[in-house]
Amino acid sequence: MNKPKSVPGNSTCTRCQAPATLPCVGCQDAPILDPQIHSASYCNISCYEADKDKHEETCKQLQVHKLFYRAGDILQEIFYVYKEKIFLRKILSVKVMENGDVGLTMDNMDNPKQMAMMPTFAELFQKFPGNKCGSRGARKAVLTYNAGSDAVAWMHDMVKYLLDGIAVNIEEISLEPKNHRRQVIDLDPKQEPQEGSFKRYHDIFKVEIKNGEVYALDLAGAQFGYYNPVTPWEEYFTTRVEQITQRDNWEEYQHFGGLKKMHVKESKDLSSIDMFQFSQFAGLNCCASEILEETLWAWLKQHRLTAIEEVLDLPRDTYQIKRKELLKKIGEDLEAFVSRTRVNLAPLRALKAARGCAQQ
């Protein structure tokens, strides 16, 4: 438990109920998940010293909560940046409906025969139509549309690193979701819902943290109107899961890292026009996702930090500043990757190059 530092405030002392200006540095800013368990504040050092042994176990538990929730927050924001910069859908129109649902009209650039004839990646990379989305919620919904598998596959390395020392077990869960607060719907040229556009499958992480609690980590829940990345598992399972599903060849791929392994394999499969489509997207994402970890390590080194936990544990205002700086740098490096890739390589040559990027 770290010694408290004096800050202005209206809280009361955990020990004697006098006005307190010394919040416990260790658990300050931790999310309140149980009204009976909350961070401590003190009126003076004497009360802190008298209470520290009693508070120590609670403080450790709250520190784990703070680190995990902040890790979930920054992972989700990184994924938003990633999807915006590596945007591979050509959206012709965005229609935000009165009930909050979002309708998308897209051209057929994902038709396998059309993709097979593309001379460069320039026609794969698209500008994200953020100016057509209206609200921030709709913007996030479009970014994460049908992107649960992208979140689990291409954020695997970042999740593994950011949760190191916080999580004791991470699983990948495939599911059919329910109770959508909003939906993203495919529209035909007449602005009518396309057949099957309401049926969605989804992928998330199931995380057990080191105090034994279990959570859902859903980086792409915005497409269903859920914007918090971290939810206690029982609550998530009860309110948002219709049924757990199994992947194809689940014995080989139903594990942490399995979806990335599956997509890496797809990136090397040029056996048919259909697989060529998957190969282009998977190969491109294999390379692009590596930018995330490279940028993170370079940014930490630049700021003389040895681990991301040093950022996650910062006071709230400082954390927000560092978080913003990191996200900006990741966005810049992804933009540079797009610029290099779109002018240099035709899809087939790029896919062959991507194989070198996609080593497990």
CSV table of C-alpha atoms in Angstrom, one decimal:
chain,number,residue,atom,x,y,z
A,1,MET,CA,0.0,0.0,0.0
A,2,ASN,CA,1.5,3.3,-1.1
A,3,LYS,CA,1.6,6.3,1.2
A,4,PRO,CA,-1.2,8.9,0.6
A,5,LYS,CA,-0.5,12.3,-1.0
A,6,SER,CA,-2.4,15.4,-0.1
A,7,VAL,CA,-5.0,16.6,-2.6
A,8,PRO,CA,-8.1,18.8,-2.2
A,9,GLY,CA,-11.3,16.8,-1.6
A,10,ASN,CA,-14.5,16.4,0.3
A,11,SER,CA,-14.2,12.7,1.4
A,12,THR,CA,-14.0,11.6,5.0
A,13,CYS,CA,-11.2,9.7,6.7
A,14,THR,CA,-11.6,6.0,6.5
A,15,ARG,CA,-10.5,5.6,10.1
A,16,CYS,CA,-12.0,8.5,12.1
A,17,GLN,CA,-14.5,10.1,9.6
A,18,ALA,CA,-12.9,13.5,9.8
A,19,PRO,CA,-12.5,15.5,6.6
A,20,ALA,CA,-9.8,13.8,4.5
A,21,THR,CA,-7.3,15.2,2.0
A,22,LEU,CA,-5.0,12.2,1.8
A,23,PRO,CA,-6.3,9.5,-0.6
A,24,CYS,CA,-4.4,6.2,-0.7
A,25,VAL,CA,-2.2,6.4,-3.8
A,26,GLY,CA,-2.4,2.6,-4.4
A,27,CYS,CA,-6.2,2.3,-4.9
A,28,GLN,CA,-7.1,5.9,-5.8
A,29,ASP,CA,-9.3,6.0,-8.9
A,30,ALA,CA,-10.1,2.3,-8.7
A,31,PRO,CA,-13.6,1.5,-10.1
A,32,ILE,CA,-16.2,0.9,-7.4
A,33,LEU,CA,-17.7,-2.6,-8.1
A,34,ASP,CA,-19.0,-3.2,-4.6
A,35,PRO,CA,-20.2,-0.4,-2.4
A,36,GLN,CA,-18.7,-2.2,0.6
A,37,ILE,CA,-15.3,-2.1,-1.0
A,38,HIS,CA,-13.9,1.3,-1.8
A,39,SER,CA,-10.6,3.2,-1.8
A,40,ALA,CA,-9.3,4.8,1.4
A,41,SER,CA,-8.7,8.4,2.3
A,42,TYR,CA,-7.2,9.8,5.5
A,43,CYS,CA,-7.1,13.1,7.4
A,44,ASN,CA,-3.4,12.7,8.4
A,45,ILE,CA,-0.5,10.4,8.3
A,46,SER,CA,-1.3,9.1,11.8
A,47,CYS,CA,-4.6,7.7,10.7
A,48,TYR,CA,-3.0,6.2,7.6
A,49,GLU,CA,-0.4,4.4,9.7
A,50,ALA,CA,-3.0,3.1,12.1
A,51,ASP,CA,-5.2,1.8,9.4
A,52,LYS,CA,-2.7,0.5,6.8
A,53,ASP,CA,-2.6,-3.1,7.9
A,54,LYS,CA,-6.4,-3.3,7.9
A,55,HIS,CA,-6.7,-1.7,4.5
A,56,GLU,CA,-3.8,-3.6,2.8
A,57,GLU,CA,-5.9,-6.5,1.5
A,58,THR,CA,-8.6,-4.3,0.2
A,59,CYS,CA,-6.0,-2.0,-1.4
A,60,LYS,CA,-4.4,-4.9,-3.3
A,61,GLN,CA,-7.8,-6.0,-4.6
A,62,LEU,CA,-8.7,-2.5,-5.7
A,63,GLN,CA,-5.3,-2.1,-7.4
A,64,VAL,CA,-6.0,-5.2,-9.5
A,65,HIS,CA,-9.4,-3.7,-10.5
A,66,LYS,CA,-7.8,-0.4,-11.5
A,67,LEU,CA,-5.1,-2.0,-13.6
A,68,PHE,CA,-7.5,-4.4,-15.3
A,69,TYR,CA,-10.2,-1.8,-16.1
A,70,ARG,CA,-7.6,0.6,-17.4
A,71,ALA,CA,-6.0,-2.2,-19.5
A,72,GLY,CA,-9.5,-2.9,-21.0
A,73,ASP,CA,-10.0,0.8,-21.6
A,74,ILE,CA,-6.8,1.3,-23.5
A,75,LEU,CA,-7.1,-2.0,-25.4
A,76,GLN,CA,-10.5,-0.9,-26.7
A,77,GLU,CA,-9.2,2.5,-27.7
A,78,ILE,CA,-6.2,0.9,-29.5
A,79,PHE,CA,-8.7,-1.3,-31.4
A,80,TYR,CA,-10.8,1.7,-32.4
A,81,VAL,CA,-7.6,3.4,-33.8
A,82,TYR,CA,-6.6,0.2,-35.5
A,83,LYS,CA,-9.9,-0.3,-37.2
A,84,GLU,CA,-10.1,3.4,-38.3
A,85,LYS,CA,-6.6,3.4,-39.9
A,86,ILE,CA,-6.8,-0.2,-41.3
A,87,PHE,CA,-10.3,0.3,-42.7
A,88,LEU,CA,-11.1,-2.2,-45.4
A,89,ARG,CA,-14.8,-1.6,-46.2
A,90,LYS,CA,-16.0,0.7,-48.9
A,91,ILE,CA,-19.1,2.3,-47.4
A,92,LEU,CA,-21.3,4.3,-49.7
A,93,SER,CA,-23.8,5.5,-47.2
A,94,VAL,CA,-24.5,5.5,-43.4
A,95,LYS,CA,-28.0,5.8,-42.2
A,96,VAL,CA,-28.6,6.3,-38.5
A,97,MET,CA,-32.2,5.3,-37.7
A,98,GLU,CA,-34.6,6.7,-35.1
A,99,ASN,CA,-34.1,3.7,-32.8
A,100,GLY,CA,-30.3,4.1,-32.9
A,101,ASP,CA,-29.6,1.3,-35.4
A,102,VAL,CA,-27.1,2.1,-38.1
A,103,GLY,CA,-27.7,1.0,-41.7
A,104,LEU,CA,-24.7,0.6,-44.1
A,105,THR,CA,-24.8,0.5,-47.8
A,106,MET,CA,-21.5,-0.9,-49.2
A,107,ASP,CA,-20.3,-1.6,-52.7
A,108,ASN,CA,-19.3,-5.1,-53.7
A,109,MET,CA,-15.5,-4.7,-53.4
A,110,ASP,CA,-15.5,-7.8,-51.2
A,111,ASN,CA,-16.7,-9.8,-54.2
A,112,PRO,CA,-14.0,-12.4,-54.6
A,113,LYS,CA,-13.7,-12.1,-58.3
A,114,GLN,CA,-13.5,-8.4,-58.2
A,115,MET,CA,-10.8,-8.5,-55.4
A,116,ALA,CA,-8.8,-11.1,-57.3
A,117,MET,CA,-8.3,-8.5,-60.2
A,118,MET,CA,-7.2,-5.6,-58.0
A,119,PRO,CA,-3.8,-4.4,-59.1
A,120,THR,CA,-2.8,-2.8,-55.8
A,121,PHE,CA,-3.8,-2.5,-52.2
A,122,ALA,CA,-4.9,1.1,-52.9
A,123,GLU,CA,-8.4,-0.3,-53.5
A,124,LEU,CA,-8.5,-2.3,-50.3
A,125,PHE,CA,-7.7,0.6,-48.0
A,126,GLN,CA,-10.7,2.9,-47.5
A,127,LYS,CA,-11.2,6.1,-45.7
A,128,PHE,CA,-13.4,5.6,-42.6
A,129,PRO,CA,-16.6,7.6,-43.1
A,130,GLY,CA,-16.6,9.1,-39.6
A,131,ASN,CA,-18.3,12.3,-40.9
A,132,LYS,CA,-21.3,10.3,-42.0
A,133,CYS,CA,-21.9,8.6,-38.6
A,134,GLY,CA,-23.2,11.5,-36.5
A,135,SER,CA,-22.8,10.5,-32.9
A,136,ARG,CA,-19.7,9.0,-31.3
A,137,GLY,CA,-21.7,5.9,-30.4
A,138,ALA,CA,-22.7,5.4,-34.1
A,139,ARG,CA,-19.1,6.0,-35.1
A,140,LYS,CA,-17.9,3.3,-32.8
A,141,ALA,CA,-20.7,0.9,-33.9
A,142,VAL,CA,-19.5,1.3,-37.6
A,143,LEU,CA,-15.9,0.8,-36.6
A,144,THR,CA,-16.6,-2.5,-34.8
A,145,TYR,CA,-19.3,-3.8,-37.2
A,146,ASN,CA,-18.7,-7.5,-37.6
A,147,ALA,CA,-15.3,-7.1,-36.0
A,148,GLY,CA,-15.4,-9.4,-33.0
A,149,SER,CA,-13.1,-11.8,-34.7
A,150,ASP,CA,-10.7,-9.0,-35.7
A,151,ALA,CA,-10.6,-7.8,-32.1
A,152,VAL,CA,-9.7,-11.3,-30.8
A,153,ALA,CA,-7.3,-12.2,-33.6
A,154,TRP,CA,-5.4,-9.0,-34.2
A,155,MET,CA,-5.4,-7.7,-30.6
A,156,HIS,CA,-4.1,-11.0,-29.3
A,157,ASP,CA,-0.5,-9.9,-28.7
A,158,MET,CA,-1.6,-6.6,-27.1
A,159,VAL,CA,-4.1,-8.3,-24.8
A,160,LYS,CA,-1.4,-10.9,-23.8
A,161,TYR,CA,1.1,-8.1,-23.0
A,162,LEU,CA,-1.2,-5.6,-21.3
A,163,LEU,CA,-2.8,-8.3,-19.1
A,164,ASP,CA,0.5,-9.9,-18.1
A,165,GLY,CA,0.7,-9.9,-14.4
A,166,ILE,CA,-3.0,-9.0,-14.1
A,167,ALA,CA,-4.7,-12.1,-15.6
A,168,VAL,CA,-4.1,-15.7,-14.6
A,169,ASN,CA,-6.1,-17.2,-17.5
A,170,ILE,CA,-7.5,-15.9,-20.8
A,171,GLU,CA,-9.9,-17.7,-23.1
A,172,GLU,CA,-11.3,-16.9,-26.5
A,173,ILE,CA,-15.1,-17.3,-26.5
A,174,SER,CA,-17.3,-17.5,-29.7
A,175,LEU,CA,-20.9,-16.8,-29.1
A,176,GLU,CA,-24.3,-15.7,-30.5
A,177,PRO,CA,-25.1,-12.4,-28.8
A,178,LYS,CA,-28.5,-11.2,-27.6
A,179,ASN,CA,-30.3,-8.1,-26.2
A,180,HIS,CA,-28.7,-5.6,-28.6
A,181,ARG,CA,-29.1,-2.0,-27.7
A,182,ARG,CA,-28.4,-1.1,-31.3
A,183,GLN,CA,-27.6,-3.0,-34.4
A,184,VAL,CA,-25.6,-2.4,-37.6
A,185,ILE,CA,-27.6,-3.5,-40.6
A,186,ASP,CA,-26.5,-4.2,-44.2
A,187,LEU,CA,-28.8,-2.2,-46.5
A,188,ASP,CA,-29.3,-2.9,-50.2
A,189,PRO,CA,-29.2,-0.1,-52.8
A,190,LYS,CA,-32.9,0.6,-52.0
A,191,GLN,CA,-32.0,1.2,-48.4
A,192,GLU,CA,-33.8,-2.0,-47.3
A,193,PRO,CA,-32.2,-4.5,-44.9
A,194,GLN,CA,-30.5,-7.4,-46.7
A,195,GLU,CA,-31.5,-10.9,-45.9
A,196,GLY,CA,-29.5,-12.3,-42.9
A,197,SER,CA,-28.2,-8.9,-41.9
A,198,PHE,CA,-29.6,-9.2,-38.4
A,199,LYS,CA,-27.8,-12.5,-37.6
A,200,ARG,CA,-24.4,-11.9,-36.0
A,201,TYR,CA,-21.9,-14.1,-34.3
A,202,HIS,CA,-19.3,-12.6,-32.0
A,203,ASP,CA,-15.9,-13.3,-30.3
A,204,ILE,CA,-14.7,-12.0,-27.0
A,205,PHE,CA,-12.1,-12.8,-24.3
A,206,LYS,CA,-13.0,-14.4,-21.0
A,207,VAL,CA,-10.4,-13.3,-18.4
A,208,GLU,CA,-9.7,-14.5,-14.9
A,209,ILE,CA,-7.7,-11.9,-13.0
A,210,LYS,CA,-5.4,-12.8,-10.1
A,211,ASN,CA,-7.9,-12.2,-7.3
A,212,GLY,CA,-10.0,-14.9,-8.8
A,213,GLU,CA,-12.7,-12.7,-10.4
A,214,VAL,CA,-13.8,-13.5,-14.0
A,215,TYR,CA,-14.7,-10.9,-16.6
A,216,ALA,CA,-15.7,-10.6,-20.2
A,217,LEU,CA,-13.4,-8.4,-22.2
A,218,ASP,CA,-15.3,-7.3,-25.3
A,219,LEU,CA,-13.4,-4.8,-27.5
A,220,ALA,CA,-16.1,-4.8,-30.3
A,221,GLY,CA,-19.3,-4.5,-28.3
A,222,ALA,CA,-20.1,-1.1,-29.6
A,223,GLN,CA,-21.7,-2.6,-32.7
A,224,PHE,CA,-24.4,-3.9,-30.3
A,225,GLY,CA,-24.7,-0.7,-28.3
A,226,TYR,CA,-22.4,-1.7,-25.4
A,227,TYR,CA,-19.4,0.6,-25.0
A,228,ASN,CA,-17.7,-0.7,-21.8
A,229,PRO,CA,-15.0,-3.2,-22.6
A,230,VAL,CA,-15.0,-4.9,-19.2
A,231,THR,CA,-18.1,-6.6,-17.6
A,232,PRO,CA,-18.2,-9.2,-14.8
A,233,TRP,CA,-18.6,-12.6,-16.5
A,234,GLU,CA,-21.9,-13.7,-14.9
A,235,GLU,CA,-23.5,-10.4,-15.8
A,236,TYR,CA,-22.3,-10.6,-19.4
A,237,PHE,CA,-23.2,-14.2,-19.9
A,238,THR,CA,-26.7,-13.8,-18.4
A,239,THR,CA,-27.6,-10.6,-20.2
A,240,ARG,CA,-25.8,-10.7,-23.5
A,241,VAL,CA,-25.1,-14.3,-24.6
A,242,GLU,CA,-27.8,-16.3,-26.4
A,243,GLN,CA,-25.5,-19.3,-26.7
A,244,ILE,CA,-21.8,-20.3,-26.8
A,245,THR,CA,-20.8,-21.5,-30.2
A,246,GLN,CA,-17.8,-23.5,-31.5
A,247,ARG,CA,-15.4,-22.6,-34.2
A,248,ASP,CA,-14.7,-24.8,-37.2
A,249,ASN,CA,-11.9,-27.2,-36.2
A,250,TRP,CA,-12.5,-26.0,-32.6
A,251,GLU,CA,-10.1,-28.5,-31.1
A,252,GLU,CA,-7.2,-26.8,-33.0
A,253,TYR,CA,-8.3,-23.2,-32.7
A,254,GLN,CA,-10.5,-22.9,-29.5
A,255,HIS,CA,-7.8,-21.5,-27.2
A,256,PHE,CA,-6.1,-18.1,-26.5
A,257,GLY,CA,-4.3,-17.3,-29.7
A,258,GLY,CA,-6.5,-19.7,-31.7
A,259,LEU,CA,-8.3,-17.1,-33.8
A,260,LYS,CA,-5.0,-15.4,-34.8
A,261,LYS,CA,-3.6,-18.8,-35.7
A,262,MET,CA,-6.6,-19.5,-37.9
A,263,HIS,CA,-6.4,-16.2,-39.7
A,264,VAL,CA,-2.6,-16.5,-40.2
A,265,LYS,CA,-3.2,-19.8,-41.8
A,266,GLU,CA,-5.8,-18.2,-44.1
A,267,SER,CA,-3.3,-15.5,-45.1
A,268,LYS,CA,-1.2,-18.2,-46.7
A,269,ASP,CA,-4.0,-20.0,-48.5
A,270,LEU,CA,-4.2,-19.0,-52.2
A,271,SER,CA,-6.0,-22.2,-53.2
A,272,SER,CA,-9.1,-20.6,-54.6
A,273,ILE,CA,-10.7,-17.2,-55.5
A,274,ASP,CA,-12.7,-17.4,-52.3
A,275,MET,CA,-9.6,-18.0,-50.2
A,276,PHE,CA,-7.7,-15.3,-52.1
A,277,GLN,CA,-10.2,-12.9,-50.6
A,278,PHE,CA,-9.5,-14.0,-47.1
A,279,SER,CA,-5.8,-14.1,-47.8
A,280,GLN,CA,-5.6,-10.5,-48.7
A,281,PHE,CA,-7.4,-9.3,-45.6
A,282,ALA,CA,-5.7,-11.7,-43.3
A,283,GLY,CA,-2.2,-11.1,-44.7
A,284,LEU,CA,-2.7,-7.4,-44.5
A,285,ASN,CA,-3.9,-7.5,-40.9
A,286,CYS,CA,-1.0,-9.9,-40.0
A,287,CYS,CA,1.4,-7.1,-40.9
A,288,ALA,CA,-0.6,-4.2,-39.7
A,289,SER,CA,-1.2,-5.7,-36.2
A,290,GLU,CA,2.5,-6.0,-35.6
A,291,ILE,CA,2.7,-2.2,-35.8
A,292,LEU,CA,0.8,-2.1,-32.5
A,293,GLU,CA,3.3,-3.9,-30.4
A,294,GLU,CA,6.3,-2.3,-32.1
A,295,THR,CA,4.9,1.2,-31.5
A,296,LEU,CA,4.1,0.4,-27.9
A,297,TRP,CA,7.6,-0.8,-27.1
A,298,ALA,CA,9.2,2.2,-28.9
A,299,TRP,CA,6.9,4.6,-27.1
A,300,LEU,CA,7.7,3.1,-23.7
A,301,LYS,CA,11.4,3.3,-24.4
A,302,GLN,CA,11.0,6.9,-25.5
A,303,HIS,CA,9.3,7.8,-22.2
A,304,ARG,CA,11.9,5.8,-20.2
A,305,LEU,CA,9.3,3.3,-19.1
A,306,THR,CA,10.0,-0.4,-18.7
A,307,ALA,CA,6.4,-1.7,-18.7
A,308,ILE,CA,2.9,-0.6,-19.6
A,309,GLU,CA,1.8,-1.2,-16.0
A,310,GLU,CA,3.7,2.0,-15.1
A,311,VAL,CA,1.2,3.9,-17.3
A,312,LEU,CA,-1.9,2.0,-16.0
A,313,ASP,CA,-1.0,2.8,-12.4
A,314,LEU,CA,-0.6,6.6,-12.9
A,315,PRO,CA,-2.9,9.1,-11.3
A,316,ARG,CA,-6.0,9.7,-13.3
A,317,ASP,CA,-5.1,12.9,-15.0
A,318,THR,CA,-1.6,11.8,-15.9
A,319,TYR,CA,-2.9,8.5,-17.1
A,320,GLN,CA,-5.3,10.2,-19.5
A,321,ILE,CA,-2.5,12.3,-20.9
A,322,LYS,CA,-0.2,9.4,-21.5
A,323,ARG,CA,-3.1,7.3,-22.9
A,324,LYS,CA,-3.8,10.1,-25.4
A,325,GLU,CA,-0.2,10.3,-26.4
A,326,LEU,CA,0.1,6.6,-27.0
A,327,LEU,CA,-3.0,6.4,-29.1
A,328,LYS,CA,-1.9,9.3,-31.2
A,329,LYS,CA,1.5,7.6,-31.9
A,330,ILE,CA,-0.2,4.3,-32.8
A,331,GLY,CA,-2.5,6.1,-35.2
A,332,GLU,CA,0.5,7.9,-36.8
A,333,ASP,CA,2.5,4.7,-37.2
A,334,LEU,CA,-0.5,2.8,-38.7
A,335,GLU,CA,-1.0,5.7,-41.2
A,336,ALA,CA,2.6,5.4,-42.2
A,337,PHE,CA,2.2,1.6,-42.7
A,338,VAL,CA,-0.9,2.2,-44.9
A,339,SER,CA,1.1,4.8,-47.0
A,340,ARG,CA,4.0,2.4,-47.5
A,341,THR,CA,1.8,-0.6,-48.3
A,342,ARG,CA,-0.7,1.0,-50.7
A,343,VAL,CA,2.0,2.4,-53.1
A,344,ASN,CA,4.5,-0.4,-53.1
A,345,LEU,CA,2.9,-3.8,-53.4
A,346,ALA,CA,0.3,-5.6,-55.5
A,347,PRO,CA,-1.9,-7.9,-53.4
A,348,LEU,CA,-0.2,-11.2,-54.3
A,349,ARG,CA,3.3,-9.9,-53.7
A,350,ALA,CA,2.1,-8.2,-50.5
A,351,LEU,CA,0.6,-11.4,-49.3
A,352,LYS,CA,3.8,-13.3,-49.9
A,353,ALA,CA,5.6,-10.5,-47.9
A,354,ALA,CA,2.9,-10.7,-45.2
A,355,ARG,CA,3.8,-14.3,-44.7
A,356,GLY,CA,7.1,-13.1,-43.2
A,357,CYS,CA,5.1,-10.8,-40.9
A,358,ALA,CA,2.8,-13.6,-39.7
A,359,GLN,CA,5.1,-15.9,-37.8
A,360,GLN,CA,3.7,-17.3,-34.6
